[in-house]
JSON list of C-alpha atoms in Angstrom, two decimals:
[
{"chain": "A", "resi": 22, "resn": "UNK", "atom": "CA", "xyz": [-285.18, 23.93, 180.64]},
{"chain": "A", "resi": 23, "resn": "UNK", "atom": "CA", "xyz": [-288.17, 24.79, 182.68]},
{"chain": "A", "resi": 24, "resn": "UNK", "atom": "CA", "xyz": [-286.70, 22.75, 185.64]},
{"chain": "A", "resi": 25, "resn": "UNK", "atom": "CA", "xyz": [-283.40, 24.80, 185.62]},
{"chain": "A", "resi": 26, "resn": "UNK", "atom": "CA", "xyz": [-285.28, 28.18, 185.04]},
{"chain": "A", "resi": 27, "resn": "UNK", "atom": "CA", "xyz": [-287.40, 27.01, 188.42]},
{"chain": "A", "resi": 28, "resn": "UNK", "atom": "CA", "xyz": [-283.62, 26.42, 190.43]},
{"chain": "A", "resi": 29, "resn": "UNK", "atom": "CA", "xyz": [-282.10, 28.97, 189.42]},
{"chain": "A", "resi": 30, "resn": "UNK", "atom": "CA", "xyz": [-285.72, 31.19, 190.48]},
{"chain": "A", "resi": 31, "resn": "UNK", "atom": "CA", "xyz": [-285.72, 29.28, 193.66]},
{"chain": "A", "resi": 32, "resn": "UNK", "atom": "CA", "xyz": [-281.70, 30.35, 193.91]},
{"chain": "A", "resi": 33, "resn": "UNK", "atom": "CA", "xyz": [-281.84, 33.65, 193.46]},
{"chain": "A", "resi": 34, "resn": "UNK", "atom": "CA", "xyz": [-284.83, 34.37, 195.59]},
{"chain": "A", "resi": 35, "resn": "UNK", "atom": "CA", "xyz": [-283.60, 32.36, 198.61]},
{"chain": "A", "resi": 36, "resn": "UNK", "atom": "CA", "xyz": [-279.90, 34.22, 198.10]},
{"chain": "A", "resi": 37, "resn": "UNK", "atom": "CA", "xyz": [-281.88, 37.29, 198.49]},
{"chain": "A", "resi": 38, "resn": "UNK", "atom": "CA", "xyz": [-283.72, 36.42, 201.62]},
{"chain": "A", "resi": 39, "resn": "UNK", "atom": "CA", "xyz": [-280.21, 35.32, 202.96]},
{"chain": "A", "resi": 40, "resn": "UNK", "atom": "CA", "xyz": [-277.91, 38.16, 201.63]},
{"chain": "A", "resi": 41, "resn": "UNK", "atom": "CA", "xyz": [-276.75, 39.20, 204.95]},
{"chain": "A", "resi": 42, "resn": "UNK", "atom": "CA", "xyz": [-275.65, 35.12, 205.60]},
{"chain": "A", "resi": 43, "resn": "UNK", "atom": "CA", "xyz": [-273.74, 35.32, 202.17]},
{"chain": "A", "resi": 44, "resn": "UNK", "atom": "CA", "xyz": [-271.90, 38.43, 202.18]},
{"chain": "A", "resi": 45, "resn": "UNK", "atom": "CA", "xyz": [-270.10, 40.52, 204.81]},
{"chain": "A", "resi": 46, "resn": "UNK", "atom": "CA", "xyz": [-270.87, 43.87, 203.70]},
{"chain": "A", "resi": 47, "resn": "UNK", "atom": "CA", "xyz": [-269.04, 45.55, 206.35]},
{"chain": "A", "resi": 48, "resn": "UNK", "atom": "CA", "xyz": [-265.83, 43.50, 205.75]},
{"chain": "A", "resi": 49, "resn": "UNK", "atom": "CA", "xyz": [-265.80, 44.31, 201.94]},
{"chain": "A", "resi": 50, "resn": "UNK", "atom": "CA", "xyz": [-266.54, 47.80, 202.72]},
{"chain": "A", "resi": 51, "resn": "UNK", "atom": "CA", "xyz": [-264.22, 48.41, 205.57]},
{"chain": "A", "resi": 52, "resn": "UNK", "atom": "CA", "xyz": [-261.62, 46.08, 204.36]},
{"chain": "A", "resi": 53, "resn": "UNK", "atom": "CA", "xyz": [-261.49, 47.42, 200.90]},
{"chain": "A", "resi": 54, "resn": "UNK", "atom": "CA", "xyz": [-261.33, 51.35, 202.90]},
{"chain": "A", "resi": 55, "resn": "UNK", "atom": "CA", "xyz": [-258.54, 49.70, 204.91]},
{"chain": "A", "resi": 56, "resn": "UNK", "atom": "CA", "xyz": [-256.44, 48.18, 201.52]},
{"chain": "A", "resi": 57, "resn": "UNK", "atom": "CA", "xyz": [-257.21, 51.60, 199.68]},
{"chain": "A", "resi": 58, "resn": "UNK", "atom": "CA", "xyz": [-256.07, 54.18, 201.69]},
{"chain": "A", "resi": 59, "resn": "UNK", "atom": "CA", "xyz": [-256.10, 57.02, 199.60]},
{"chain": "A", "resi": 60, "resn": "UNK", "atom": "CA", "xyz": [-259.67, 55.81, 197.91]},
{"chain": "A", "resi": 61, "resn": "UNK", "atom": "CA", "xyz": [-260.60, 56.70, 201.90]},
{"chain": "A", "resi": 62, "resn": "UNK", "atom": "CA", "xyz": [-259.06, 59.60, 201.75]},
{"chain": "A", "resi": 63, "resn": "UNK", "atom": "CA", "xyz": [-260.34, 61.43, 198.88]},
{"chain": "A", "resi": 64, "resn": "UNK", "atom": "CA", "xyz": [-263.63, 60.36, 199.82]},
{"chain": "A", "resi": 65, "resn": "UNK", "atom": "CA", "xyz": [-263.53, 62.26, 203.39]},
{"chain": "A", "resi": 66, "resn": "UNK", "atom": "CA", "xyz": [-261.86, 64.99, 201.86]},
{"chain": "A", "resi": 67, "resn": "UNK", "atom": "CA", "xyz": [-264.46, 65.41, 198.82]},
{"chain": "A", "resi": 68, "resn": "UNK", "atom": "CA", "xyz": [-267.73, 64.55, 201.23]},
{"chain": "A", "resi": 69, "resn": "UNK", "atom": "CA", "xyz": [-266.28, 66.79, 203.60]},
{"chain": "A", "resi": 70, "resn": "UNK", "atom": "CA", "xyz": [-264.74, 70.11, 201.94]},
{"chain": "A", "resi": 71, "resn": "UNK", "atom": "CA", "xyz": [-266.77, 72.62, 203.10]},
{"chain": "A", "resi": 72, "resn": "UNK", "atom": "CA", "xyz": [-266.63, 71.24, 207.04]},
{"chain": "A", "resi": 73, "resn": "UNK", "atom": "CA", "xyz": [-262.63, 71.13, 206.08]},
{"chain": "A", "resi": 74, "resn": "UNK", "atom": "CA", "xyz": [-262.86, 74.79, 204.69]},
{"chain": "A", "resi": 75, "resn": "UNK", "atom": "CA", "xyz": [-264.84, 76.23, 208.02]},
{"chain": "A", "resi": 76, "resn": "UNK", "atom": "CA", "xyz": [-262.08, 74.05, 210.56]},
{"chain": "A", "resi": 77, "resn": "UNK", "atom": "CA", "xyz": [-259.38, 75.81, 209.00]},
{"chain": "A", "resi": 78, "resn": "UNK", "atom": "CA", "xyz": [-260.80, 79.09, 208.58]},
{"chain": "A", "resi": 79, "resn": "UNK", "atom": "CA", "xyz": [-262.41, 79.18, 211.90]},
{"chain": "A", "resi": 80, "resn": "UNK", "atom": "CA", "xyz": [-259.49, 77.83, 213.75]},
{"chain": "A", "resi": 81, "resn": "UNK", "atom": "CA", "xyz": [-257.61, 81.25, 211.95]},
{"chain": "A", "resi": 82, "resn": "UNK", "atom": "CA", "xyz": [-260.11, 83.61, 213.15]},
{"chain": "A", "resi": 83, "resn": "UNK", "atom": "CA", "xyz": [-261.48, 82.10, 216.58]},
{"chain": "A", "resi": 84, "resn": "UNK", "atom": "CA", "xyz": [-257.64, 81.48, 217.25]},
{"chain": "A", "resi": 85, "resn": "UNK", "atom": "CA", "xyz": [-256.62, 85.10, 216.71]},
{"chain": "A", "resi": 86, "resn": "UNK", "atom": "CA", "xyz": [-259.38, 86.27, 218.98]},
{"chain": "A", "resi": 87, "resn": "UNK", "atom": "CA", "xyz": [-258.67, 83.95, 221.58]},
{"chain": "A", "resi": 88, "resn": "UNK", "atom": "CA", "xyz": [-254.87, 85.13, 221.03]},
{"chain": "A", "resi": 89, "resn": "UNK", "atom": "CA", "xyz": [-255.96, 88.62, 221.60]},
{"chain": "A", "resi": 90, "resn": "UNK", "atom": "CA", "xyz": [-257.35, 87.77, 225.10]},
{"chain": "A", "resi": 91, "resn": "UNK", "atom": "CA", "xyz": [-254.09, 86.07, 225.74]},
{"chain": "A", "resi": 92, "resn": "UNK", "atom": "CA", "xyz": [-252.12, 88.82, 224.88]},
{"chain": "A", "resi": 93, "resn": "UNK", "atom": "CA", "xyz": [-254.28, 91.11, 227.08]},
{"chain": "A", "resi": 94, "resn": "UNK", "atom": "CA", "xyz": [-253.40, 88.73, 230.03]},
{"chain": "A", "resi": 95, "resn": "UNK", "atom": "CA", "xyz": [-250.05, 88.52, 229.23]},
{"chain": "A", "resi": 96, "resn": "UNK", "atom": "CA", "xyz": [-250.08, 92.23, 229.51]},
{"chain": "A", "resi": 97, "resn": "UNK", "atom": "CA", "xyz": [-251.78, 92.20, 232.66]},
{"chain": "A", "resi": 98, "resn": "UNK", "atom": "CA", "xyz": [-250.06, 89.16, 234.41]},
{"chain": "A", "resi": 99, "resn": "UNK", "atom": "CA", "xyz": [-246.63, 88.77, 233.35]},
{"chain": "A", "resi": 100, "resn": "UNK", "atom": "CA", "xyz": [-245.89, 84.87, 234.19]},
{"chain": "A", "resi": 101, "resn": "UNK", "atom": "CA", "xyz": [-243.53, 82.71, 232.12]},
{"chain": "A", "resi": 102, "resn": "UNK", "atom": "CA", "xyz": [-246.44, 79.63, 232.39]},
{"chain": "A", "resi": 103, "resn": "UNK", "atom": "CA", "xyz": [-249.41, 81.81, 231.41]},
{"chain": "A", "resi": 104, "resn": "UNK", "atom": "CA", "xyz": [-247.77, 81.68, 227.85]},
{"chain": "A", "resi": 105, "resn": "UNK", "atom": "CA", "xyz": [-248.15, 77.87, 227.53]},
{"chain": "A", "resi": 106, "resn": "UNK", "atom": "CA", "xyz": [-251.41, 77.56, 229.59]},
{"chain": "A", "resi": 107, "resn": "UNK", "atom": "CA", "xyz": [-252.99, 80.07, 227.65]},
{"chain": "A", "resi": 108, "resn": "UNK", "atom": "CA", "xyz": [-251.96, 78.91, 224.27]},
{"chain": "A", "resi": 109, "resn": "UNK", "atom": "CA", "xyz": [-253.01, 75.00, 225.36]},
{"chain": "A", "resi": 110, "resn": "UNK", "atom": "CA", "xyz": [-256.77, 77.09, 226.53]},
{"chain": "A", "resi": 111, "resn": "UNK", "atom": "CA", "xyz": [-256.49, 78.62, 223.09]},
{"chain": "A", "resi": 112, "resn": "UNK", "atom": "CA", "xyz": [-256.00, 75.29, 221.30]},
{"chain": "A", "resi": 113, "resn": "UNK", "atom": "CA", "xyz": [-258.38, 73.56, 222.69]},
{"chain": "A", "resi": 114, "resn": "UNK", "atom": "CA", "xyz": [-260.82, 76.18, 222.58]},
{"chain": "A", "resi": 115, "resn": "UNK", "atom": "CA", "xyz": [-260.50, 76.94, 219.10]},
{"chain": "A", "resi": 116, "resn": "UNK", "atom": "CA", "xyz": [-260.75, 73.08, 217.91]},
{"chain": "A", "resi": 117, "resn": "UNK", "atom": "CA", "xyz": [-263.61, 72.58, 220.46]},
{"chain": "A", "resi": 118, "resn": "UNK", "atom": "CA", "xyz": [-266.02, 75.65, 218.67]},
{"chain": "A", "resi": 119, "resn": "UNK", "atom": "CA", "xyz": [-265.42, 74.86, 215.71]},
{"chain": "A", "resi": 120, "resn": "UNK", "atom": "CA", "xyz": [-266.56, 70.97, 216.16]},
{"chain": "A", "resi": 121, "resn": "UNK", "atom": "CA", "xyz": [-269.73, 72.32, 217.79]},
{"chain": "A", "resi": 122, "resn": "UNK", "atom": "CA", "xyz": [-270.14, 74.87, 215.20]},
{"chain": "A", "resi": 123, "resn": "UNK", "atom": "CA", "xyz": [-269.96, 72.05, 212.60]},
{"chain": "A", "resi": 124, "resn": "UNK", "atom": "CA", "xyz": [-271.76, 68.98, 214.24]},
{"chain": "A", "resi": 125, "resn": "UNK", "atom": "CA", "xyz": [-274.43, 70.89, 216.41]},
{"chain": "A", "resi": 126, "resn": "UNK", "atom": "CA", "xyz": [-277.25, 71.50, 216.63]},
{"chain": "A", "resi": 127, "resn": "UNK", "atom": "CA", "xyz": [-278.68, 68.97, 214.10]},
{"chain": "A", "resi": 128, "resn": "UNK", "atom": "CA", "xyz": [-281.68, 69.85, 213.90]},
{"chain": "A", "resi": 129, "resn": "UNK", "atom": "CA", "xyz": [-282.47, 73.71, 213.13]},
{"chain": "A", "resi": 130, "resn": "UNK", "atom": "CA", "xyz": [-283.11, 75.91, 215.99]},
{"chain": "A", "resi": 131, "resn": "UNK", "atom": "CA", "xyz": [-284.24, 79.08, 216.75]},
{"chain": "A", "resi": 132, "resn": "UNK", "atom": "CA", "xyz": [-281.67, 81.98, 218.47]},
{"chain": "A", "resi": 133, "resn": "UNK", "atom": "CA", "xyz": [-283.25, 85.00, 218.17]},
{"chain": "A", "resi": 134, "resn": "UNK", "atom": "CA", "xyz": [-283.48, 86.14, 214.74]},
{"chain": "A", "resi": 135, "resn": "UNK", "atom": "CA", "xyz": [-281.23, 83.47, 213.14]},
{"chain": "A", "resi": 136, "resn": "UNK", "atom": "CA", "xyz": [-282.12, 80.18, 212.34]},
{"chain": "A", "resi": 137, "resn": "UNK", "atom": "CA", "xyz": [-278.59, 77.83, 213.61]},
{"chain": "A", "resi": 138, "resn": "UNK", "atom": "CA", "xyz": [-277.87, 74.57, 212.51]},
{"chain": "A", "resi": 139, "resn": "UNK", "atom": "CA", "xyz": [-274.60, 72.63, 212.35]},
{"chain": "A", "resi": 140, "resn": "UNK", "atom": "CA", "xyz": [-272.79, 72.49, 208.56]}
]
């Protein structure tokens, strides 16, 4: 008894200076992500609501804004092309504000008054 209580000691405590040998933890984690799609998917979607929320909301009002300025050109500069170039700058603008909104700055900083940090 004692010499089986001393193995399995000696076992455990060697499996747990060699866990990382023994187990691929990022090919259960990833490969059960991969086989269970929608276990992925509620998991972004719960972790990242409120980031979700502010895309879609943003991308509403910074696009109307920016579709404002292109109207204003359009008014200005009548052009076939500046239709499609200015709704691609819109795009792009939109979606690239509201990822620096969300992801920067990390760390708080100071503006003025306010106190900014990315969601």
């Amino acid at each position: 008894l004692a010499l089986r209580h001393r193995f399995v000691a000696g076992l455990t405590r060697d499996m747990q200076a060699n866990v990382r040998q023994l187990v691929d933890f990022d090919e259960i984690v990833v490969g059960g992500m991969v086989r269970e799609k929608q276990l992925l998917i509620d998991l972004f979607q719960r972790c990242g609501k409120a980031e979700l929320a502010f895309l879609v909301n943003s991308g509403f009002s910074f696009g109307c804004a920016l579709g404002v300025v292109q109207m204003l050109i359009w008014l200005l500069y009548e052009r076939a092309w500046t239709l499609a170039v200015g709704g691609a700058v819109v795009g792009y603008l939109t979606n690239w504000l509201a990822l620096k909104l969300i992801f920067e700055p990390v760390e708080p900083t100071r503006f003025g008054p306010w106190v900014v940090q990315g969601l």
